[in-house]
Short mmCIF file of C-alpha atoms in Angstrom, two decimals:
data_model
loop_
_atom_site.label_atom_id
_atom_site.label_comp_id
_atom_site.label_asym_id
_atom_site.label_seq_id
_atom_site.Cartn_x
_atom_site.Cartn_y
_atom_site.Cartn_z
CA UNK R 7 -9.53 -93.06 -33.31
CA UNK R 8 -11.72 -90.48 -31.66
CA UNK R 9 -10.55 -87.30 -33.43
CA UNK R 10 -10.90 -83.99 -31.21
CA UNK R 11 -13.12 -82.22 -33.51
CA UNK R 12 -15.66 -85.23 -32.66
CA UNK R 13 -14.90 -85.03 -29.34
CA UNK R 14 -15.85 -81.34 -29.42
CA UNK R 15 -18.88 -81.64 -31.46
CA UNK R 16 -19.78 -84.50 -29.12
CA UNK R 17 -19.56 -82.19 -26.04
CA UNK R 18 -22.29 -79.99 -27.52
CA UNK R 19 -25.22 -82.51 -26.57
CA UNK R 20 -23.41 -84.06 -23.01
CA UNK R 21 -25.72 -82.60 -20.66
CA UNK R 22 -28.25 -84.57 -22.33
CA UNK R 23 -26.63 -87.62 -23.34
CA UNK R 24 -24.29 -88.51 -20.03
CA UNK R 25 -26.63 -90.47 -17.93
CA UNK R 26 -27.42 -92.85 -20.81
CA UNK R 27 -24.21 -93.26 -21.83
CA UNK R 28 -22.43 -94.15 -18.58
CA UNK R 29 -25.20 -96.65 -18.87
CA UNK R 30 -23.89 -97.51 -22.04
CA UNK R 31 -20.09 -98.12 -20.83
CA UNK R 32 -19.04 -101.75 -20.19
CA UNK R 33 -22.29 -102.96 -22.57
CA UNK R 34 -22.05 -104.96 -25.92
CA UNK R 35 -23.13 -101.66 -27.37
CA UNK R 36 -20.03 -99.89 -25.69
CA UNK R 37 -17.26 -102.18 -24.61
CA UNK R 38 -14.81 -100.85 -22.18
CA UNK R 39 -11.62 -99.70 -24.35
CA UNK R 40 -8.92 -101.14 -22.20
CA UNK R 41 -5.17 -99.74 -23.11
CA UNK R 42 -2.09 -102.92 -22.45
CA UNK R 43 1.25 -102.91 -24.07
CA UNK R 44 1.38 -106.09 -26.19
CA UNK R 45 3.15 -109.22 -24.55
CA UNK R 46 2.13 -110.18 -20.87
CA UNK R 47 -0.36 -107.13 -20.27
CA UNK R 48 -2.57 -108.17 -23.26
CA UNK R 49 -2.24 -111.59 -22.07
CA UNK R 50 -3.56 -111.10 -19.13
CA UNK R 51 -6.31 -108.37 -19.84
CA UNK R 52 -7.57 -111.41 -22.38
CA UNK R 53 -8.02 -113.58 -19.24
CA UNK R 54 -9.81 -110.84 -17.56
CA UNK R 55 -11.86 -109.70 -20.71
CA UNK R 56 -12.99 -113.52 -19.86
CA UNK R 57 -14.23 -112.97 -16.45
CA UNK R 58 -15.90 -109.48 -16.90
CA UNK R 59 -17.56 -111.14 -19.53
CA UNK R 60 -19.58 -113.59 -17.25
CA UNK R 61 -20.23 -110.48 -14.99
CA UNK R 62 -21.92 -108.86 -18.38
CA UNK R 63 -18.90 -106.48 -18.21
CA UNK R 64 -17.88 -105.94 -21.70
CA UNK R 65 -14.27 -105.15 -22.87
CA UNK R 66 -11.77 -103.68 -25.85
CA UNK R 67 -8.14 -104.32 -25.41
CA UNK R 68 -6.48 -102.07 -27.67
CA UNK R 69 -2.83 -103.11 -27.67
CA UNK R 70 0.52 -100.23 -27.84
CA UNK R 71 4.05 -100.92 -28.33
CA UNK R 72 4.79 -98.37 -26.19
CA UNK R 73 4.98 -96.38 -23.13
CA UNK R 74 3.80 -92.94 -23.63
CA UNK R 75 0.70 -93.63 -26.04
CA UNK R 76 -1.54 -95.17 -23.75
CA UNK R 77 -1.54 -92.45 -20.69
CA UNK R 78 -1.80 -89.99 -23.90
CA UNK R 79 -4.78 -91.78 -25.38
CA UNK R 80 -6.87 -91.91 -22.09
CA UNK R 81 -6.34 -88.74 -21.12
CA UNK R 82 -7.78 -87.68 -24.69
CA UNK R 83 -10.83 -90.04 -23.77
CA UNK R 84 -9.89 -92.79 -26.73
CA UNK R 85 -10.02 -95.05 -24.04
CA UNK R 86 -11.68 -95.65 -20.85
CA UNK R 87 -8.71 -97.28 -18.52
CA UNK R 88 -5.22 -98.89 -18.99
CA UNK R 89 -3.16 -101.70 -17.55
CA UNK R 90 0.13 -101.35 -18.65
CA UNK R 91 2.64 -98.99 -15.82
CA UNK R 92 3.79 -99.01 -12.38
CA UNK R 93 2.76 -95.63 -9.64
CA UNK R 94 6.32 -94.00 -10.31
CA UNK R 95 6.07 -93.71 -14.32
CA UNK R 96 2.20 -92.81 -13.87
CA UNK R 97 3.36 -89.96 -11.02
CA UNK R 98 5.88 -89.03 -13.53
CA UNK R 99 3.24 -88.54 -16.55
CA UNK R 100 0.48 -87.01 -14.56
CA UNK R 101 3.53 -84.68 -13.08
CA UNK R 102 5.21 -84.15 -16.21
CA UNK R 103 2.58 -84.00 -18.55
CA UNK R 104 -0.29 -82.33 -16.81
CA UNK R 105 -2.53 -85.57 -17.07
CA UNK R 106 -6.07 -86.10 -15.53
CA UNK R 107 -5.15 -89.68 -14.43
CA UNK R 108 -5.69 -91.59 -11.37
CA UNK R 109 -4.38 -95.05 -10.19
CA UNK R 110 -7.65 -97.19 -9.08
CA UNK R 111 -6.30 -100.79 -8.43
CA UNK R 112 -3.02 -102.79 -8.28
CA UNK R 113 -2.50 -105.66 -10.68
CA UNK R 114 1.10 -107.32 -11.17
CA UNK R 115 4.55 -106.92 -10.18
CA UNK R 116 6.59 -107.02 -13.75
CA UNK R 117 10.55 -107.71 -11.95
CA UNK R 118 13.15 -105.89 -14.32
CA UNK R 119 16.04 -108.08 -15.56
CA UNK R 120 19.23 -107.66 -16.25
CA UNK R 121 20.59 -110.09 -19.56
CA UNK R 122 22.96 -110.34 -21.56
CA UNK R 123 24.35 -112.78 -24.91
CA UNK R 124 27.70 -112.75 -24.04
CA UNK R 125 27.86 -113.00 -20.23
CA UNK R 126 25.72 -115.05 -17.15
CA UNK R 127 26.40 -112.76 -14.28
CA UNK R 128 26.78 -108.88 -14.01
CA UNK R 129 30.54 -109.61 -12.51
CA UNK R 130 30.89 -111.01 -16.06
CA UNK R 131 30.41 -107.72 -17.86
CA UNK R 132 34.01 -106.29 -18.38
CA UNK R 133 35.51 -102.75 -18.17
CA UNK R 134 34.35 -100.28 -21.02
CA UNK R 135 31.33 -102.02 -21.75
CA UNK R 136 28.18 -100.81 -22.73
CA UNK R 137 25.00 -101.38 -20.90
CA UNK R 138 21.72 -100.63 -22.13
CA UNK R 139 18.84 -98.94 -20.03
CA UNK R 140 15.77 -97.44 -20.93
CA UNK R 141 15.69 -93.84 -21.81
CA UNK R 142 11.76 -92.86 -19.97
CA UNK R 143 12.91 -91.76 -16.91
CA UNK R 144 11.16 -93.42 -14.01
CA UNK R 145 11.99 -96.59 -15.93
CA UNK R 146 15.36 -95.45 -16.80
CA UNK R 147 15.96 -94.85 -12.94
CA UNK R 148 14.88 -98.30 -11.82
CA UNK R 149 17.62 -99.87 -14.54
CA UNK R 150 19.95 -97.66 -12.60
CA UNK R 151 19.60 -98.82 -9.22
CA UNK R 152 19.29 -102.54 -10.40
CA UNK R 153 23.19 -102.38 -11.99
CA UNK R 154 24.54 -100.25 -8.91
CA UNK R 155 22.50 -102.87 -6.62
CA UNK R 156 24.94 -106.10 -8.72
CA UNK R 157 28.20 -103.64 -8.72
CA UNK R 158 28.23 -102.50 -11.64
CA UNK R 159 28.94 -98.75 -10.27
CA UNK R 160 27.91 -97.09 -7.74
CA UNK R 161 24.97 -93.90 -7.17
CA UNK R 162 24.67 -91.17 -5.02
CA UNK R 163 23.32 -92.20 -1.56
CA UNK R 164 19.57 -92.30 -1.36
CA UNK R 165 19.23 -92.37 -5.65
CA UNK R 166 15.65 -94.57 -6.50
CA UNK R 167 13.84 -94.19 -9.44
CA UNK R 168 14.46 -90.84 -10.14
CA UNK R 169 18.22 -91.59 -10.76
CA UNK R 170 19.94 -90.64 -14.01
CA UNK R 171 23.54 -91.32 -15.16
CA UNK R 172 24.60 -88.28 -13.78
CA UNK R 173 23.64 -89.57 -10.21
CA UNK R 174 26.87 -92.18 -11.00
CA UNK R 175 29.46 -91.18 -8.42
CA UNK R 176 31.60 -94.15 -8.98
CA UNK R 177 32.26 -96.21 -12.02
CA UNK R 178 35.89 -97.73 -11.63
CA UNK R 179 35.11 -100.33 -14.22
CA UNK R 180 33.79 -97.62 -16.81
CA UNK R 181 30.58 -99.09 -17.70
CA UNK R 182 28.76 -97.09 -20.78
CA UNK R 183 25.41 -96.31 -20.45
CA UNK R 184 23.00 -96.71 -23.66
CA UNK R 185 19.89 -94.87 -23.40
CA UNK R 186 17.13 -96.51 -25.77
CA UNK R 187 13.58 -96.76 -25.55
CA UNK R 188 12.60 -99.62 -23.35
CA UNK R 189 10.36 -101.54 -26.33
CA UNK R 190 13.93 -101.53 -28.33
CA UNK R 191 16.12 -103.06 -25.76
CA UNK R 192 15.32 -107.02 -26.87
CA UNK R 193 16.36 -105.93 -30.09
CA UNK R 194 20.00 -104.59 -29.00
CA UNK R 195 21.40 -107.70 -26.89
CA UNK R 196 24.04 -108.54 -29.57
CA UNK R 197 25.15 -104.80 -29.87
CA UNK R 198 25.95 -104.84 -26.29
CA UNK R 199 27.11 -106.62 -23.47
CA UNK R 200 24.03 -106.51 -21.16
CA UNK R 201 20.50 -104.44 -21.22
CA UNK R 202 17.75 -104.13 -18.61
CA UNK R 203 14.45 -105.27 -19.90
CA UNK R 204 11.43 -104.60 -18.44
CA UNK R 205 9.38 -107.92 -18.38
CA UNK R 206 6.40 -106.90 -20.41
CA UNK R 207 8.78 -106.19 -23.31
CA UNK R 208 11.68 -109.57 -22.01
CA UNK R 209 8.44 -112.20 -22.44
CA UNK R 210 7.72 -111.12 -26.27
CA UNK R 211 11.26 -111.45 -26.94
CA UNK R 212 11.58 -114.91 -26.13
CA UNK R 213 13.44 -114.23 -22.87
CA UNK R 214 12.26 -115.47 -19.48
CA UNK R 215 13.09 -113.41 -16.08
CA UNK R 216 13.31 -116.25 -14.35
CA UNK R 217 15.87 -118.28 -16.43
CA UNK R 218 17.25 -115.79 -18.58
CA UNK R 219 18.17 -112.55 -16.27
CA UNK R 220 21.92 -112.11 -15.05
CA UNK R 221 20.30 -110.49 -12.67
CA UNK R 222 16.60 -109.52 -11.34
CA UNK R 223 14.69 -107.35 -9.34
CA UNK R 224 13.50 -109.03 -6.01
CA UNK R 225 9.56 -109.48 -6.25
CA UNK R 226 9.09 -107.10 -3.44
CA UNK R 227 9.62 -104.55 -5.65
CA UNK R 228 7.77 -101.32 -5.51
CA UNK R 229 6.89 -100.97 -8.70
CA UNK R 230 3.63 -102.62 -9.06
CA UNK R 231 1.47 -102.24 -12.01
CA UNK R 232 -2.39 -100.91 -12.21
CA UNK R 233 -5.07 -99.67 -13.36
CA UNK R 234 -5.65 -96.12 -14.64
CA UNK R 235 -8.55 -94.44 -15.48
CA UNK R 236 -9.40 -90.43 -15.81
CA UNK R 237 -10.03 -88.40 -12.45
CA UNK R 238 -13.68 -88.36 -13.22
CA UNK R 239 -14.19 -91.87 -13.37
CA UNK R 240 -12.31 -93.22 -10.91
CA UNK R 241 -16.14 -93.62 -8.66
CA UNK R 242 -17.76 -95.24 -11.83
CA UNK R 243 -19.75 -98.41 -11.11
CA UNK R 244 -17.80 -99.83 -13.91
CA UNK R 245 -14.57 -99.34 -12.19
CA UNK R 246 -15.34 -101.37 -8.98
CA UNK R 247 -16.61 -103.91 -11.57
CA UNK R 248 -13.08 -103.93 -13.64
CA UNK R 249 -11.17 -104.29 -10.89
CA UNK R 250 -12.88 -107.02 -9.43
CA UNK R 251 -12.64 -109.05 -12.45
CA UNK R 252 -8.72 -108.20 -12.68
CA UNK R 253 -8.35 -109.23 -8.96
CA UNK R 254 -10.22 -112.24 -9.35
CA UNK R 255 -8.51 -115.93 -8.11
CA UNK R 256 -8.71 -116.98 -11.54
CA UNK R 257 -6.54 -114.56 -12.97
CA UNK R 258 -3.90 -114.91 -9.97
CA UNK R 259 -4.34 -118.77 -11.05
CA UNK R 260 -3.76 -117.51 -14.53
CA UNK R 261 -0.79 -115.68 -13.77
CA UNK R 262 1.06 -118.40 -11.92
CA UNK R 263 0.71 -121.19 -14.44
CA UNK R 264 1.38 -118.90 -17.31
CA UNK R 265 4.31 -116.83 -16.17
CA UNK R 266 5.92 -119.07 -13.68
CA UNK R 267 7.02 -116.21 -11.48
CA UNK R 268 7.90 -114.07 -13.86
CA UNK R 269 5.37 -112.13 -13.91
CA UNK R 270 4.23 -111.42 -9.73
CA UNK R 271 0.26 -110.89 -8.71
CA UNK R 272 0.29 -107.69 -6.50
CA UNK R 273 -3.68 -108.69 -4.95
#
């Protein structure tokens, strides 16, 4: 990892030493360090490492297990872009968290699911029982409006992906919500009787939107993934050249066979 010290010393000589190294960027010498979340993402940043390859495009996928690390380690410069969130969480982070970060293409629509061990439909799930979301809260949010949308309670009118349990203004059947981090949810379907799973972390786990879910997200959904990359390189040459080997045909081709709609191309 690129410790700040080095990053400081390293400062010292940019003047001289940007030109050549934007040069540099994308090369054998200096692959592109592309942030995913392990499961689908890395998946299909592999297929894509494919294509930029042929293009003499030259990339790093550097898997996380989570949410927050990847905005954190391209803002710090560790990496050079990421594929991994929808515009809402990145508004959130950039918002939130102060981040230099820009959105620069769309990639895939990632439908959250609703599942459950014990139960096949959300009308299934009984009074008192506990429902897992995720705890980030743009994620978090989404979970919320997905149960309300399949009666599980309902929200305030107008709540989106901003919601939080305190938005619930009716909850006759007493549904308990569990907030967890979204990467633990898979893990916690036999400690309760339903959790929604993003897709990227569902896939992993053995569980399949499509099949599995009690209930899903339509796939006009607004939360479709990107690409990120830091303010000042969102003009890069290398940028244009990313994003035209993640919105290639083969990769939509890709996509399709491999996920069998559960995982949507937004291109």
């Amino acid at each position: 990892m690129i410790t700040r010290r080095t990053l400081a010393l390293a400062g010292a000589a940019l003047p001289f030493a940007t030109a050549a190294r934007a040069q540099d960027i994308g090369s054998t010498q200096r692959p592109l360090r592309i942030g995913v979340t392990a499961g689908p993402h890395a998946q299909v940043m592999e297929k894509v490492r494919e294509i930029a390859a042929r293009d003499g495009l030259a990339i790093r996928i550097v898997e996380f297990q989570d949410f927050i690390q990847p905005n954190a380690a391209l803002a710090a410069g560790d990496l050079d872009a990421n594929s991994y969130q929808h515009q809402p969480f990145l508004d959130q982070q950039v918002r939130d968290r102060r981040l230099p970060l820009v959105s620069v293409a769309k990639t895939m629509i990632f439908p959250m699911g609703l599942y459950s061990r014990r139960h096949r439909s959300a009308a299934a799930i009984p009074a008192g029982g506990r429902v897992a979301i995720p705890n980030d809260p743009t994620n978090g949010g989404r979970a919320l409006v997905l149960l309300a949308a399949n009666g599980l309670f309902r929200l305030r009118d107008g709540a989106d992906f901003r919601a939080t349990v305190a938005d619930i203004t009716e909850n006759p059947r007493r549904i308990r919500v569990v907030e967890l981090e979204a990467a633990q949810l898979p893990r916690v379907l036999e400690e309760v009787e339903a959790a929604t799973i993003n897709t990227n972390f569902a896939i992993p786990a053995g569980l399949n939107p499509v099949r599995d879910a009690i209930a899903l997200e339509s796939c006009d959904s607004p939360y479709a993934n990107l690409i990120a990359v830091r303010q000042q390189d969102q003009g890069a040459p290398w940028v244009r050249r990313l994003v035209a080997a993640y919105q290639n045909q083969e990769v939509k081709d890709f996509v399709q066979a491999t996920f069998q709609g559960a995982v949507v191309p937004a291109f």
